[in-house]
Short mmCIF file of C-alpha atoms in Angstrom, two decimals:
data_model
loop_
_atom_site.label_atom_id
_atom_site.label_comp_id
_atom_site.label_asym_id
_atom_site.label_seq_id
_atom_site.Cartn_x
_atom_site.Cartn_y
_atom_site.Cartn_z
CA UNK H 21 -14.95 9.21 28.84
CA UNK H 22 -15.44 12.68 30.27
CA UNK H 23 -14.25 15.95 28.82
CA UNK H 24 -14.19 19.27 30.64
CA UNK H 25 -15.39 21.25 27.61
CA UNK H 26 -17.15 20.73 24.33
CA UNK H 27 -15.49 18.54 21.74
CA UNK H 28 -16.02 20.01 18.29
CA UNK H 29 -15.01 18.11 15.16
CA UNK H 30 -15.00 18.98 11.46
CA UNK H 31 -15.18 16.17 8.89
CA UNK H 32 -14.08 17.10 5.36
CA UNK H 33 -15.28 14.41 2.97
CA UNK H 34 -17.48 13.89 -0.04
CA UNK H 35 -18.51 10.42 1.15
CA UNK H 36 -21.87 10.78 2.91
CA UNK H 37 -21.71 7.27 4.30
CA UNK H 38 -18.29 7.91 5.85
CA UNK H 39 -19.42 11.25 7.26
CA UNK H 40 -22.40 9.62 8.95
CA UNK H 41 -20.36 6.71 10.28
CA UNK H 42 -17.62 8.97 11.68
CA UNK H 43 -20.25 11.25 13.21
CA UNK H 44 -21.92 8.29 14.91
CA UNK H 45 -18.60 7.01 16.25
CA UNK H 46 -17.56 10.42 17.60
CA UNK H 47 -20.86 11.18 19.31
CA UNK H 48 -21.06 7.66 20.74
CA UNK H 49 -17.56 7.57 22.17
CA UNK H 50 -16.87 11.18 23.22
CA UNK H 51 -19.14 13.24 25.44
CA UNK H 52 -20.21 16.80 24.58
CA UNK H 53 -19.41 16.28 20.90
CA UNK H 54 -20.56 18.48 18.02
CA UNK H 55 -19.71 17.35 14.51
CA UNK H 56 -19.70 19.59 11.44
CA UNK H 57 -18.83 18.63 7.88
CA UNK H 58 -17.93 19.99 4.47
CA UNK H 59 -16.75 18.66 1.13
CA UNK H 60 -14.37 21.35 -0.14
CA UNK H 61 -12.10 24.17 1.00
CA UNK H 62 -14.56 27.07 1.09
CA UNK H 63 -16.98 25.14 3.29
CA UNK H 64 -14.12 24.00 5.48
CA UNK H 65 -12.64 27.53 5.74
CA UNK H 66 -15.98 28.99 6.87
CA UNK H 67 -16.35 26.38 9.60
CA UNK H 68 -12.73 26.61 10.67
CA UNK H 69 -13.16 30.36 11.19
CA UNK H 70 -16.56 30.23 12.86
CA UNK H 71 -16.57 26.93 14.74
CA UNK H 72 -12.82 26.45 15.31
CA UNK H 73 -12.93 22.67 15.88
CA UNK H 74 -10.64 20.78 18.17
CA UNK H 75 -9.85 18.32 15.39
CA UNK H 76 -10.36 18.05 11.63
CA UNK H 77 -10.80 14.70 9.88
CA UNK H 78 -9.88 14.98 6.19
CA UNK H 79 -10.44 12.41 3.46
CA UNK H 80 -7.45 11.99 1.16
CA UNK H 81 -9.70 12.14 -1.92
CA UNK H 82 -12.38 14.84 -2.22
CA UNK H 83 -14.90 15.68 -4.96
CA UNK H 84 -12.97 18.84 -5.85
CA UNK H 85 -9.31 18.17 -5.23
CA UNK H 86 -7.01 16.54 -2.75
CA UNK H 87 -7.40 16.36 0.99
CA UNK H 88 -3.65 16.90 1.25
CA UNK H 89 -4.09 20.37 -0.26
CA UNK H 90 -6.66 21.25 2.40
CA UNK H 91 -4.38 19.97 5.15
CA UNK H 92 -1.58 22.19 3.81
CA UNK H 93 -3.90 25.21 3.85
CA UNK H 94 -5.01 24.49 7.42
CA UNK H 95 -1.41 24.18 8.58
CA UNK H 96 -0.43 27.41 6.81
CA UNK H 97 -2.89 29.59 8.75
CA UNK H 98 -1.63 30.60 12.20
CA UNK H 99 -5.16 30.81 13.61
CA UNK H 100 -5.34 27.04 13.22
CA UNK H 101 -2.22 26.23 15.24
CA UNK H 102 -4.24 24.52 17.99
CA UNK H 103 -6.29 22.35 15.61
CA UNK H 104 -5.28 18.70 15.29
CA UNK H 105 -5.63 16.93 11.94
CA UNK H 106 -6.48 13.32 11.12
CA UNK H 107 -5.92 12.31 7.50
CA UNK H 108 -8.15 9.43 6.41
CA UNK H 109 -5.97 7.56 3.94
CA UNK H 110 -5.38 3.85 3.39
CA UNK H 111 -1.66 4.56 3.01
CA UNK H 112 0.18 6.68 5.58
CA UNK H 113 2.46 8.99 3.58
CA UNK H 114 4.41 10.44 6.49
CA UNK H 115 6.72 12.34 4.15
CA UNK H 116 3.88 14.71 3.28
CA UNK H 117 3.83 16.43 6.68
CA UNK H 118 6.86 14.96 8.44
CA UNK H 119 7.36 17.54 11.20
CA UNK H 120 3.65 17.67 12.07
CA UNK H 121 3.46 13.87 12.16
CA UNK H 122 6.51 13.73 14.41
CA UNK H 123 4.95 16.27 16.79
CA UNK H 124 1.66 14.36 16.84
CA UNK H 125 -0.40 17.22 15.42
CA UNK H 126 -1.10 15.28 12.22
CA UNK H 127 -2.11 11.63 12.33
CA UNK H 128 -2.86 9.17 9.54
CA UNK H 129 -5.96 7.03 9.97
CA UNK H 130 -5.29 4.08 7.66
CA UNK H 131 -8.45 2.22 8.66
CA UNK H 132 -11.10 4.95 8.54
CA UNK H 133 -13.95 2.45 8.55
CA UNK H 134 -12.85 0.65 11.73
CA UNK H 135 -14.36 2.20 14.84
CA UNK H 136 -11.54 1.44 17.28
CA UNK H 137 -8.93 2.87 14.90
CA UNK H 138 -10.82 6.17 14.78
CA UNK H 139 -11.38 6.19 18.54
CA UNK H 140 -7.65 5.59 19.15
CA UNK H 141 -6.69 8.55 16.95
CA UNK H 142 -9.21 10.94 18.48
CA UNK H 143 -8.35 9.84 22.03
CA UNK H 144 -4.85 11.20 21.52
CA UNK H 145 -6.41 14.61 20.89
CA UNK H 146 -9.34 14.71 23.29
CA UNK H 147 -7.54 13.04 26.17
CA UNK H 148 -3.86 13.90 25.67
CA UNK H 149 -1.51 12.17 28.06
CA UNK H 150 2.07 13.05 28.88
CA UNK H 151 4.67 10.62 27.70
CA UNK H 152 5.63 10.04 31.33
CA UNK H 153 2.10 8.89 32.11
CA UNK H 154 1.81 6.51 29.19
CA UNK H 155 5.13 5.66 27.51
CA UNK H 156 4.99 4.69 23.87
CA UNK H 157 6.92 1.50 24.60
CA UNK H 158 8.42 -0.39 27.52
CA UNK H 159 10.98 -3.09 28.22
CA UNK H 160 9.96 -6.65 28.99
CA UNK H 161 12.12 -9.55 30.16
CA UNK H 162 11.51 -13.29 30.00
CA UNK H 163 13.32 -16.24 31.50
CA UNK H 164 14.00 -19.35 29.40
CA UNK H 165 10.78 -21.32 29.02
CA UNK H 166 8.46 -18.37 29.74
CA UNK H 167 5.67 -17.74 27.26
CA UNK H 168 5.42 -14.32 25.62
CA UNK H 169 1.92 -14.93 24.28
CA UNK H 170 -0.28 -17.92 23.42
CA UNK H 171 -2.05 -18.95 20.27
CA UNK H 172 -5.50 -17.34 20.30
CA UNK H 173 -4.53 -14.40 22.55
CA UNK H 174 -5.66 -10.91 21.59
CA UNK H 175 -3.13 -8.77 19.70
CA UNK H 176 -2.48 -5.57 21.62
CA UNK H 177 1.33 -5.40 21.50
CA UNK H 178 4.16 -5.89 19.04
CA UNK H 179 7.70 -6.66 20.22
CA UNK H 180 11.30 -6.14 19.12
CA UNK H 181 13.77 -8.70 20.44
CA UNK H 182 16.74 -6.86 21.96
CA UNK H 183 18.54 -9.90 23.35
CA UNK H 184 18.07 -13.65 23.32
CA UNK H 185 15.94 -15.93 21.18
CA UNK H 186 12.42 -17.33 21.13
CA UNK H 187 10.56 -20.12 19.33
CA UNK H 188 7.13 -19.99 17.72
CA UNK H 189 4.83 -23.00 17.50
CA UNK H 190 1.19 -23.91 17.07
CA UNK H 191 -0.73 -27.00 18.09
CA UNK H 192 -1.48 -29.64 15.48
CA UNK H 193 -4.68 -31.64 15.20
CA UNK H 194 -3.25 -34.28 17.52
CA UNK H 195 -2.26 -31.70 20.11
CA UNK H 196 1.46 -31.94 19.38
CA UNK H 197 3.57 -28.82 18.94
CA UNK H 198 4.31 -27.84 15.35
CA UNK H 199 7.45 -25.72 15.31
CA UNK H 200 7.25 -22.67 13.06
CA UNK H 201 10.67 -21.16 13.59
CA UNK H 202 12.89 -19.11 15.87
CA UNK H 203 12.93 -15.37 16.48
CA UNK H 204 16.32 -13.82 17.06
CA UNK H 205 17.66 -10.51 18.37
CA UNK H 206 16.87 -7.62 16.04
CA UNK H 207 13.62 -9.14 14.79
CA UNK H 208 10.01 -8.21 15.44
CA UNK H 209 7.56 -10.71 16.89
CA UNK H 210 3.79 -10.36 17.10
CA UNK H 211 3.82 -7.60 14.50
CA UNK H 212 1.13 -9.13 12.29
CA UNK H 213 -1.54 -8.29 14.85
CA UNK H 214 -0.96 -4.62 14.03
CA UNK H 215 -1.89 -5.28 10.41
CA UNK H 216 -4.66 -7.89 10.52
CA UNK H 217 -6.06 -7.49 14.08
CA UNK H 218 -6.55 -11.26 14.26
CA UNK H 219 -5.84 -13.26 17.44
CA UNK H 220 -2.33 -14.65 17.81
CA UNK H 221 -1.75 -17.43 15.28
CA UNK H 222 1.02 -19.09 17.31
CA UNK H 223 2.48 -19.44 20.78
CA UNK H 224 5.87 -17.82 21.36
CA UNK H 225 8.15 -18.80 24.23
CA UNK H 226 11.67 -17.90 25.26
CA UNK H 227 14.52 -20.28 24.46
CA UNK H 228 17.04 -18.22 26.44
CA UNK H 229 16.79 -15.22 28.70
CA UNK H 230 15.12 -12.58 26.54
CA UNK H 231 14.84 -8.81 26.61
CA UNK H 232 12.18 -7.22 24.41
CA UNK H 233 10.73 -3.82 23.61
CA UNK H 234 6.93 -3.96 23.89
CA UNK H 235 5.06 -1.46 21.71
CA UNK H 236 1.26 -1.02 21.90
CA UNK H 237 -0.25 -1.42 18.43
CA UNK H 238 -1.86 2.02 18.65
CA UNK H 239 1.62 3.57 19.04
CA UNK H 240 3.47 1.45 16.50
CA UNK H 241 3.13 3.76 13.48
CA UNK H 242 4.41 6.81 15.36
CA UNK H 243 7.21 4.88 17.08
CA UNK H 244 8.41 3.33 13.81
CA UNK H 245 8.29 6.69 12.04
CA UNK H 246 10.39 8.32 14.77
CA UNK H 247 12.99 5.51 14.86
CA UNK H 248 14.28 4.54 11.39
CA UNK H 249 16.35 1.65 12.76
CA UNK H 250 13.19 0.06 14.13
CA UNK H 251 11.45 0.60 10.79
CA UNK H 252 14.33 -1.29 9.12
CA UNK H 253 13.94 -4.09 11.66
CA UNK H 254 10.25 -4.36 10.82
CA UNK H 255 10.92 -4.45 7.07
CA UNK H 256 13.62 -7.08 7.61
CA UNK H 257 11.28 -9.22 9.70
CA UNK H 258 8.43 -9.03 7.19
CA UNK H 259 10.84 -9.84 4.37
CA UNK H 260 12.11 -12.91 6.21
CA UNK H 261 8.55 -14.07 6.91
CA UNK H 262 7.74 -13.72 3.20
CA UNK H 263 10.82 -15.67 2.15
CA UNK H 264 9.95 -18.49 4.55
CA UNK H 265 6.38 -18.58 3.28
CA UNK H 266 7.54 -18.70 -0.36
CA UNK H 267 10.04 -21.45 0.44
CA UNK H 268 7.33 -23.50 2.15
CA UNK H 269 5.06 -23.14 -0.89
CA UNK H 270 7.74 -23.97 -3.47
CA UNK H 271 9.55 -26.56 -1.38
#
């Protein structure tokens, strides 16, 4: 991946192992990278003023206070308006910096120890693309009998069913289809890949003509945050999956 100028990063963390791992990932995946680090505000302030990084990666928990406090201080200073921020937190609390999250200036990295998750976040900063060049989601249509994805496929997309219905099944030990259920309009399908990154656990095919919204996993958090109705659809789908699982265990 080529950049036309130096990529400077500042990591604010008290975890030396995480600092080293993030540094290795950044220098390995992004050319012309320089990585600085600090563990508290005064160190960070000095480097912000003198280095002026392209992006700051901040741990939620720091030896002397909260990473959220440092993020608030960075956002408050006008000289930092062109600095992007990645908050390394296992839970994405979008309410903390809602407008900055919506604009894309602040991102939550909920898997800070997974290399591809970090690369995906930084790529949005180092190689920004216009929405027209790479839409956050797209429409997909299937005819009855067409397969959306197969058991064992990689999990790169999640889908919302706009119209029609699909069935999910896996293959039993004897090679016969074991039906797992139907997916109807208004539900998500393939969403678990966003959470566990495992290959598809089932094959999904269209029962009727189907229209879906395909969302790349790397865009799902931002898309869901920007569209509350889709967030409700995701919660509804996960709730239904849980109810079915509980019924199967107790039944």
